[in-house]
Short mmCIF file of C-alpha atoms in Angstrom, two decimals:
data_model
loop_
_atom_site.label_atom_id
_atom_site.label_comp_id
_atom_site.label_asym_id
_atom_site.label_seq_id
_atom_site.Cartn_x
_atom_site.Cartn_y
_atom_site.Cartn_z
CA MET A 6 -11.91 -17.74 12.12
CA TRP A 7 -10.72 -18.40 8.58
CA PRO A 8 -8.95 -21.74 8.03
CA VAL A 9 -5.66 -19.98 7.22
CA PHE A 10 -5.26 -19.07 10.88
CA ARG A 11 -4.88 -22.76 11.67
CA PHE A 12 -1.35 -22.51 10.28
CA PRO A 13 1.04 -21.20 13.01
CA ALA A 14 3.52 -19.78 10.50
CA PHE A 15 0.73 -17.80 8.82
CA ARG A 16 -0.49 -16.40 12.14
CA ALA A 17 3.00 -15.19 12.99
CA PHE A 18 3.68 -13.80 9.53
CA PHE A 19 0.30 -12.06 9.46
CA GLY A 20 1.19 -10.33 12.74
CA ILE A 21 4.63 -9.33 11.44
CA GLN A 22 3.31 -7.70 8.25
CA PHE A 23 0.47 -5.96 10.13
CA LEU A 24 2.83 -4.54 12.75
CA GLY A 25 5.28 -3.46 10.05
CA ALA A 26 2.65 -1.60 8.00
CA PHE A 27 1.24 -0.04 11.18
CA ASN A 28 4.67 1.10 12.39
CA ASP A 29 5.67 2.57 9.03
CA ASN A 30 2.59 4.76 8.97
CA LEU A 31 2.73 5.56 12.68
CA TYR A 32 6.17 7.07 12.21
CA LYS A 33 5.51 8.55 8.76
CA ASN A 34 2.36 10.44 9.77
CA ALA A 35 3.90 11.57 13.07
CA LEU A 36 6.72 13.00 10.96
CA VAL A 37 4.30 14.73 8.55
CA ILE A 38 2.21 16.25 11.34
CA LEU A 39 5.34 17.32 13.25
CA ILE A 40 6.74 19.04 10.16
CA THR A 41 3.40 20.63 9.23
CA PHE A 42 2.44 22.06 12.59
CA LYS A 43 5.74 22.51 14.48
CA LEU A 44 8.87 22.47 12.34
CA SER A 45 8.08 24.20 9.04
CA GLN A 46 7.87 27.98 8.75
CA SER A 47 5.70 28.50 5.66
CA GLU A 48 3.18 26.83 3.37
CA GLU A 49 5.84 26.45 0.67
CA GLN A 50 8.32 24.83 3.06
CA THR A 51 5.63 22.50 4.37
CA GLY A 52 4.63 21.40 0.88
CA LEU A 53 8.26 20.85 -0.12
CA LEU A 54 9.15 18.81 2.96
CA VAL A 55 5.99 16.66 2.88
CA THR A 56 6.49 15.92 -0.83
CA LEU A 57 10.17 15.15 -0.15
CA ALA A 58 9.17 12.77 2.64
CA ALA A 59 6.81 10.87 0.33
CA GLY A 60 9.53 10.59 -2.30
CA LEU A 61 12.18 9.43 0.17
CA PHE A 62 9.94 6.59 1.33
CA ILE A 63 9.25 5.36 -2.23
CA LEU A 64 12.81 5.86 -3.55
CA PRO A 65 14.28 2.70 -1.92
CA PHE A 66 11.75 0.54 -3.78
CA LEU A 67 13.16 1.86 -7.05
CA LEU A 68 16.77 1.51 -5.87
CA PHE A 69 16.77 -1.81 -4.06
CA SER A 70 13.90 -3.97 -5.37
CA PRO A 71 16.12 -5.92 -7.84
CA LEU A 72 18.60 -6.77 -5.09
CA ALA A 73 15.80 -7.56 -2.63
CA GLY A 74 14.21 -9.96 -5.11
CA GLN A 75 17.48 -11.84 -5.63
CA LEU A 76 18.06 -12.12 -1.88
CA ALA A 77 14.50 -13.40 -1.33
CA ASP A 78 15.20 -16.27 -3.73
CA ALA A 79 18.78 -16.87 -2.55
CA TYR A 80 18.17 -17.34 1.21
CA ASP A 81 15.62 -19.00 3.42
CA LYS A 82 12.81 -16.50 3.89
CA ARG A 83 12.46 -17.25 7.61
CA TRP A 84 16.08 -16.19 8.15
CA LEU A 85 15.55 -13.03 6.09
CA ILE A 86 12.36 -12.16 8.00
CA ARG A 87 14.27 -12.25 11.30
CA LYS A 88 17.18 -10.17 10.00
CA ILE A 89 14.91 -7.56 8.39
CA ASN A 90 12.79 -7.25 11.52
CA LEU A 91 15.93 -6.87 13.62
CA ALA A 92 17.00 -4.08 11.27
CA GLU A 93 13.62 -2.43 11.83
CA VAL A 94 14.30 -2.28 15.57
CA GLY A 95 17.55 -0.43 14.87
CA VAL A 96 15.88 1.94 12.42
CA MET A 97 13.13 2.74 14.92
CA LEU A 98 15.67 3.44 17.65
CA LEU A 99 17.08 6.09 15.32
CA GLY A 100 13.51 7.18 14.57
CA ALA A 101 12.79 7.70 18.26
CA ILE A 102 15.92 9.87 18.58
CA SER A 103 14.92 11.90 15.52
CA LEU A 104 11.43 12.50 16.92
CA ILE A 105 12.73 13.59 20.31
CA GLN A 106 15.38 15.87 18.79
CA GLN A 107 12.88 17.12 16.17
CA SER A 108 15.65 17.25 13.59
CA ILE A 109 14.20 17.49 10.08
CA GLU A 110 17.33 16.02 8.50
CA LEU A 111 17.39 13.04 10.86
CA LEU A 112 13.64 12.50 10.52
CA LEU A 113 13.90 12.33 6.73
CA PHE A 114 16.99 10.10 6.83
CA THR A 115 15.17 7.67 9.12
CA LEU A 116 12.20 7.67 6.76
CA PHE A 117 14.53 6.69 3.91
CA LEU A 118 15.88 3.82 6.03
CA MET A 119 12.31 2.73 6.78
CA GLY A 120 11.56 2.67 3.07
CA THR A 121 14.71 0.62 2.53
CA GLN A 122 13.68 -1.91 5.16
CA SER A 123 10.21 -2.14 3.58
CA ALA A 124 11.73 -2.56 0.10
CA PHE A 125 13.70 -5.61 1.28
CA PHE A 126 10.67 -7.05 3.08
CA GLY A 127 8.37 -6.55 0.08
CA PRO A 128 9.49 -9.50 -2.09
CA ILE A 129 9.32 -11.81 0.92
CA LYS A 130 5.81 -10.71 1.87
CA TYR A 131 4.03 -12.37 -1.03
CA ALA A 132 6.70 -14.92 -1.98
CA PHE A 133 6.54 -16.56 1.46
CA LEU A 134 2.76 -17.12 1.51
CA PRO A 135 2.80 -20.01 -1.02
CA GLU A 136 5.41 -21.73 1.15
CA ILE A 137 3.23 -21.72 4.27
CA LEU A 138 -0.29 -22.07 2.80
CA PRO A 139 -1.86 -24.70 0.51
CA GLU A 140 -2.71 -23.33 -2.93
CA LYS A 141 -6.46 -23.44 -2.24
CA GLN A 142 -5.96 -21.21 0.81
CA LEU A 143 -3.79 -18.66 -1.01
CA ILE A 144 -6.61 -16.37 -2.07
CA LYS A 145 -7.84 -16.15 1.54
CA GLY A 146 -4.32 -15.46 2.77
CA ASN A 147 -3.89 -12.73 0.19
CA ALA A 148 -7.27 -11.27 1.08
CA LEU A 149 -6.29 -11.03 4.74
CA PHE A 150 -2.93 -9.49 3.85
CA SER A 151 -4.44 -6.90 1.49
CA GLY A 152 -7.33 -5.93 3.73
CA SER A 153 -5.33 -5.84 6.95
CA THR A 154 -2.57 -3.77 5.35
CA PHE A 155 -5.00 -0.94 4.65
CA VAL A 156 -6.43 -1.21 8.17
CA ALA A 157 -2.87 -1.03 9.57
CA ILE A 158 -2.14 2.00 7.39
CA LEU A 159 -5.31 3.68 8.62
CA LEU A 160 -4.60 2.98 12.32
CA GLY A 161 -0.98 4.09 12.02
CA THR A 162 -1.96 7.27 10.17
CA ILE A 163 -4.59 8.24 12.73
CA LEU A 164 -2.58 7.38 15.86
CA GLY A 165 0.62 8.91 14.48
CA GLY A 166 -1.14 12.21 13.82
CA LEU A 167 -2.95 12.28 17.15
CA GLY A 168 -0.08 10.98 19.27
CA VAL A 169 2.65 13.41 18.23
CA MET A 170 0.75 16.66 18.88
CA PRO A 171 0.63 16.76 22.73
CA ASP A 172 3.57 18.33 24.57
CA ASP A 173 5.12 14.96 25.35
CA GLY A 174 3.92 13.42 22.07
CA VAL A 175 7.39 12.96 20.58
CA TYR A 176 8.43 10.83 23.57
CA LEU A 177 5.22 8.79 23.32
CA MET A 178 5.69 8.21 19.58
CA GLY A 179 9.38 7.42 20.04
CA ALA A 180 8.56 4.72 22.59
CA ALA A 181 5.66 3.41 20.49
CA VAL A 182 7.68 2.80 17.30
CA ILE A 183 10.37 0.95 19.27
CA VAL A 184 7.83 -1.25 21.07
CA VAL A 185 5.97 -2.13 17.84
CA ALA A 186 9.23 -2.94 16.02
CA SER A 187 10.34 -5.14 18.94
CA LEU A 188 7.03 -7.03 18.88
CA GLY A 189 7.53 -7.68 15.17
CA TYR A 190 11.02 -9.01 15.81
CA LEU A 191 9.77 -11.34 18.56
CA ALA A 192 7.01 -12.60 16.25
CA SER A 193 9.60 -13.42 13.58
CA PHE A 194 10.79 -16.38 15.68
CA ALA A 195 7.35 -17.99 15.39
CA VAL A 196 7.38 -18.38 11.57
CA GLY A 197 9.29 -21.65 11.89
CA GLU A 198 12.84 -22.93 11.93
CA VAL A 199 15.36 -21.78 9.32
CA ARG A 200 15.76 -24.47 6.67
CA PRO A 201 18.53 -25.30 4.18
CA HIS A 202 18.10 -23.40 0.92
CA PRO A 203 19.40 -24.34 -2.54
CA GLY A 204 20.60 -20.79 -3.12
CA TYR A 205 20.44 -18.49 -6.11
CA PRO A 206 21.75 -19.85 -9.43
CA GLU A 207 23.34 -16.56 -10.56
CA LYS A 208 25.73 -14.15 -8.94
CA ILE A 209 23.87 -11.64 -6.80
CA ARG A 210 24.48 -8.14 -8.11
CA PHE A 211 23.19 -4.78 -6.95
CA TRP A 212 22.05 -3.52 -10.35
CA GLY A 213 23.45 -5.87 -12.97
CA ASN A 214 20.60 -8.39 -12.82
CA THR A 215 17.76 -5.88 -13.25
CA ARG A 216 17.47 -6.50 -16.98
CA SER A 217 17.60 -10.27 -16.60
CA ILE A 218 15.00 -10.16 -13.82
CA PHE A 219 12.59 -8.32 -16.13
CA GLN A 220 13.35 -10.70 -18.99
CA GLN A 221 12.70 -13.62 -16.69
CA ALA A 222 9.44 -12.08 -15.49
CA LEU A 223 8.25 -11.63 -19.08
CA ARG A 224 8.64 -15.37 -19.68
CA HIS A 225 5.82 -16.02 -17.19
CA ARG A 226 3.10 -14.26 -19.16
CA GLU A 227 0.15 -14.74 -16.79
CA ALA A 228 2.14 -13.71 -13.71
CA PHE A 229 3.55 -10.61 -15.43
CA PHE A 230 0.07 -9.71 -16.64
CA ALA A 231 -1.07 -9.86 -13.01
CA VAL A 232 1.82 -7.52 -12.10
CA LEU A 233 0.55 -4.96 -14.62
CA GLY A 234 -2.96 -5.21 -13.19
CA ILE A 235 -1.67 -4.79 -9.62
CA SER A 236 0.45 -1.79 -10.60
CA TRP A 237 -2.55 -0.07 -12.15
CA PHE A 238 -4.43 -0.50 -8.87
CA TRP A 239 -1.62 1.24 -6.99
CA PHE A 240 -1.62 4.08 -9.54
CA PHE A 241 -5.38 4.46 -9.07
CA GLY A 242 -5.15 4.20 -5.27
CA ALA A 243 -2.21 6.61 -5.03
CA VAL A 244 -4.21 9.31 -6.81
CA ILE A 245 -7.25 8.81 -4.58
CA LEU A 246 -5.40 8.58 -1.25
CA SER A 247 -3.05 11.50 -1.95
CA GLN A 248 -5.91 13.81 -2.90
CA ILE A 249 -8.38 13.04 -0.09
CA PRO A 250 -7.13 15.96 2.10
CA THR A 251 -7.31 18.41 -0.83
CA LEU A 252 -10.73 17.13 -1.88
CA VAL A 253 -12.10 17.44 1.63
CA LYS A 254 -10.63 20.87 2.36
CA TYR A 255 -11.33 22.60 -0.94
CA GLY A 256 -14.11 20.50 -2.49
CA LEU A 257 -16.16 19.99 0.66
CA GLN A 258 -14.72 22.73 2.87
CA ALA A 259 -14.77 20.24 5.72
CA ASP A 260 -12.34 19.66 8.58
CA ASP A 261 -9.74 17.01 9.35
CA GLN A 262 -12.35 14.71 10.92
CA VAL A 263 -13.89 14.25 7.49
CA VAL A 264 -10.42 13.46 6.07
CA VAL A 265 -10.07 10.67 8.63
CA TRP A 266 -13.60 9.51 7.81
CA PHE A 267 -12.77 9.06 4.12
CA LEU A 268 -9.47 7.34 4.93
CA THR A 269 -11.44 5.00 7.19
CA LEU A 270 -14.00 4.30 4.47
CA PHE A 271 -11.24 3.53 1.99
CA SER A 272 -9.46 1.13 4.32
CA ILE A 273 -12.60 -0.68 5.49
CA GLY A 274 -13.92 -0.86 1.92
CA ILE A 275 -10.69 -2.47 0.70
CA ALA A 276 -10.76 -4.94 3.61
CA LEU A 277 -14.40 -5.93 3.01
CA GLY A 278 -13.89 -6.25 -0.74
CA SER A 279 -10.84 -8.44 -0.18
CA ALA A 280 -12.71 -10.68 2.24
CA GLY A 281 -15.80 -10.85 0.06
CA ILE A 282 -14.02 -11.95 -3.11
CA ALA A 283 -12.02 -14.59 -1.21
CA GLN A 284 -15.19 -16.11 0.22
CA LEU A 285 -16.93 -15.97 -3.15
CA PHE A 286 -14.10 -17.62 -5.11
CA LYS A 287 -13.66 -20.43 -2.54
CA GLY A 288 -10.03 -21.08 -3.42
CA GLN A 289 -10.44 -20.73 -7.18
CA VAL A 290 -8.59 -17.95 -9.02
CA HIS A 291 -9.86 -16.29 -12.21
CA LEU A 292 -10.14 -12.79 -13.66
CA ARG A 293 -13.46 -13.12 -15.49
CA TRP A 294 -15.09 -10.49 -13.31
CA HIS A 295 -12.29 -7.93 -13.47
CA PRO A 296 -13.69 -5.90 -16.39
CA LEU A 297 -16.93 -5.54 -14.42
CA LEU A 298 -15.03 -4.59 -11.26
CA LEU A 299 -13.17 -1.86 -13.16
CA ILE A 300 -16.47 -0.49 -14.49
CA LEU A 301 -17.96 -0.52 -10.98
CA MET A 302 -14.90 1.24 -9.54
CA SER A 303 -15.16 3.98 -12.18
CA THR A 304 -18.95 4.29 -11.76
CA SER A 305 -18.56 4.75 -8.00
CA LEU A 306 -15.81 7.34 -8.50
CA LEU A 307 -17.86 9.25 -11.10
CA MET A 308 -20.83 9.24 -8.75
CA ALA A 309 -18.67 10.72 -6.00
CA VAL A 310 -17.32 13.39 -8.37
CA TRP A 311 -20.85 14.26 -9.50
CA LEU A 312 -22.08 14.62 -5.91
CA ILE A 313 -19.15 16.84 -4.98
CA HIS A 314 -19.66 18.97 -8.09
CA LEU A 315 -23.35 19.48 -7.32
CA HIS A 316 -22.69 20.49 -3.71
CA THR A 317 -19.45 22.45 -4.00
CA PRO A 318 -20.06 25.63 -1.96
CA VAL A 319 -20.14 28.98 -3.71
CA GLY A 320 -18.48 31.99 -2.18
CA GLY A 321 -16.86 30.06 0.62
CA ASN A 322 -20.11 29.25 2.45
CA PHE A 323 -20.40 25.58 3.24
CA ALA A 324 -22.41 24.24 6.14
CA LEU A 325 -20.92 20.76 6.38
CA THR A 326 -17.73 21.65 8.22
CA THR A 327 -17.69 18.90 10.83
CA LEU A 328 -18.04 15.15 10.54
CA SER A 329 -21.33 15.05 12.44
CA GLU A 330 -22.80 17.75 10.19
CA PHE A 331 -21.51 16.00 7.10
CA LEU A 332 -23.03 12.64 8.04
CA SER A 333 -26.34 14.19 9.08
CA SER A 334 -27.12 15.05 5.44
CA THR A 335 -28.38 12.79 2.67
CA TYR A 336 -25.60 14.15 0.49
CA GLY A 337 -22.92 13.20 3.00
CA LEU A 338 -24.28 9.68 3.34
CA ALA A 339 -24.58 9.24 -0.43
CA LEU A 340 -21.01 10.46 -0.97
CA SER A 341 -19.75 8.15 1.77
CA VAL A 342 -21.51 5.15 0.22
CA SER A 343 -20.16 5.87 -3.27
CA PHE A 344 -16.62 6.24 -1.91
CA ALA A 345 -16.88 3.06 0.17
CA LEU A 346 -18.18 1.11 -2.83
CA MET A 347 -15.24 2.28 -4.95
CA ALA A 348 -12.87 0.93 -2.30
CA PHE A 349 -14.88 -2.30 -1.94
CA PHE A 350 -14.64 -3.05 -5.66
CA GLY A 351 -10.94 -2.16 -5.52
CA GLY A 352 -10.37 -4.72 -2.77
CA ALA A 353 -12.18 -7.37 -4.81
CA TYR A 354 -10.04 -6.43 -7.82
CA ILE A 355 -6.60 -6.70 -6.21
CA VAL A 356 -6.72 -10.03 -4.31
CA PRO A 357 -7.08 -12.43 -7.28
CA LEU A 358 -4.24 -10.64 -9.07
CA TYR A 359 -1.80 -11.19 -6.19
CA THR A 360 -2.87 -14.83 -6.01
CA LEU A 361 -2.45 -15.31 -9.77
CA MET A 362 1.03 -13.76 -9.62
CA GLN A 363 2.06 -16.23 -6.90
CA CYS A 364 0.55 -19.32 -8.52
CA LYS A 365 1.91 -18.67 -12.01
CA THR A 366 5.51 -17.94 -10.92
CA PRO A 367 7.93 -20.83 -10.16
CA ALA A 368 8.77 -21.00 -6.45
CA GLU A 369 12.48 -20.30 -7.03
CA GLN A 370 11.66 -17.05 -8.89
CA ARG A 371 8.78 -15.62 -6.85
CA GLY A 372 10.93 -13.13 -4.95
CA GLN A 373 12.22 -11.66 -8.21
CA MET A 374 8.74 -11.48 -9.75
CA ILE A 375 7.50 -9.61 -6.69
CA ALA A 376 10.56 -7.33 -6.91
CA VAL A 377 9.52 -6.53 -10.50
CA ASN A 378 6.01 -5.89 -9.19
CA ASN A 379 7.37 -3.49 -6.53
CA LEU A 380 9.48 -1.66 -9.11
CA ILE A 381 6.56 -1.10 -11.46
CA ASN A 382 4.22 -0.22 -8.58
CA SER A 383 6.65 2.41 -7.30
CA ALA A 384 7.25 3.83 -10.77
CA LEU A 385 3.51 4.22 -11.40
CA MET A 386 2.97 5.82 -7.98
CA VAL A 387 5.68 8.36 -8.79
CA LEU A 388 4.10 8.85 -12.23
CA SER A 389 0.72 9.52 -10.59
CA SER A 390 2.29 12.34 -8.54
CA LEU A 391 3.97 13.82 -11.62
CA LEU A 392 0.76 13.70 -13.64
CA LEU A 393 -1.20 15.33 -10.82
CA MET A 394 1.37 18.13 -10.57
CA PHE A 395 1.21 18.56 -14.35
CA GLY A 396 -2.60 18.70 -14.24
CA PHE A 397 -2.61 21.34 -11.53
CA GLY A 398 0.09 23.21 -13.46
CA VAL A 399 -2.00 23.46 -16.63
CA GLY A 400 -5.09 24.53 -14.73
CA LEU A 401 -7.11 21.31 -14.49
CA SER A 402 -9.39 21.04 -11.48
CA LEU A 403 -9.05 18.05 -9.18
CA LEU A 404 -12.56 16.90 -10.11
CA ALA A 405 -11.64 16.99 -13.81
CA MET A 406 -8.55 14.87 -13.14
CA LEU A 407 -10.64 12.35 -11.19
CA VAL A 408 -13.00 12.06 -14.17
CA ILE A 409 -9.98 11.38 -16.40
CA LEU A 410 -8.83 8.73 -13.91
CA ALA A 411 -12.26 7.06 -13.98
CA VAL A 412 -12.23 6.94 -17.80
CA ALA A 413 -8.65 5.60 -17.85
CA ASN A 414 -9.70 2.92 -15.35
CA ILE A 415 -12.37 1.68 -17.77
CA LEU A 416 -9.82 1.65 -20.60
CA VAL A 417 -7.71 -0.78 -18.56
CA ILE A 418 -10.35 -3.37 -19.51
CA VAL A 419 -8.44 -3.61 -22.79
CA LEU A 420 -5.48 -4.97 -20.79
CA PHE A 421 -7.64 -7.72 -19.37
CA LYS A 422 -9.04 -8.57 -22.78
CA MET A 423 -5.47 -8.91 -24.05
CA GLY A 424 -4.51 -11.05 -21.09
CA ALA A 425 -7.41 -13.39 -21.77
CA ASN A 426 -6.17 -14.09 -25.30
#
């Protein structure tokens, strides 16, 4: 067991964030599968509703991150954690009703509320860690948070899709999201007693402080540089994760089991990379290896693209339709390894950046810095979707766009060179 688990507040907070990420994706994927296979009437309607759902979940991060950052610095984070987790219980009660009624409007409204709850929890997630862990343990705490988040996303995605499809699946999923939210709320009482807080030096405003928050973030050059590096990772990851189903169906002509396989590889790769870099750095934080990690990420992605290009079926005939058939071939194993390595190097890339952002931001401003991080992350994830739609619109193949992404990833090395000066 890693030393960070000796701290009771960390154990409780780790459980809260894992349950929250799991529950978000349990509900979100149950919603997507329900819309795709039961509620939508055409391919066009399905595509529109699924895209709308993705946008509604991200939108609150753009709308509420400035306010969430101010609140995270204005109040004791333990008190906020309890209130936000209590709100999640209420949102999931509405989510259970929406699943049972199978109302598209109510499902999407609940998803927006879930995104809102996550947007307010986001600044607390990484601002609270330095308050409950010694600085030398921060990189291990961040590694566990980053790796476990992707595992939670994977488990929620798989179980949400499988659980909602049986005849009584909506009742099962409705009960599940309420139970998980309630467990998170109970765990929130184990993060410690609420303490007096000095408060926030400025008036809390919904939008008015956005400009000052960015100006304040820019004053902490190293921390803001880390934010830019983190945001690029989420741009890169959003492209990869969003296109796995398309890549599997049309590039490999394989079934949904292979989609789950690649999602699993991505999540486990991120988790192992996060753990590996934390053990290697032994509490020290530096970015000297990040240019190499970017090159290795791009090399792994280009290798995967090359393998897919060489083995793309012609005329619709493709033997590797099931997971067992796919993994029985040398090609399938090689493609799996290249994809897993890309995720592994990505996990090693992201953990030191989160740690640097925390260490180089004053404690009284961490919530706002993380709010800036969430804003830029969300904006770049939306940009990734827009650029993908533009690419498809002008006739670029998905493999061509992935090659462009790999080249752009190497060019980000320039950012790290600038940050080192």
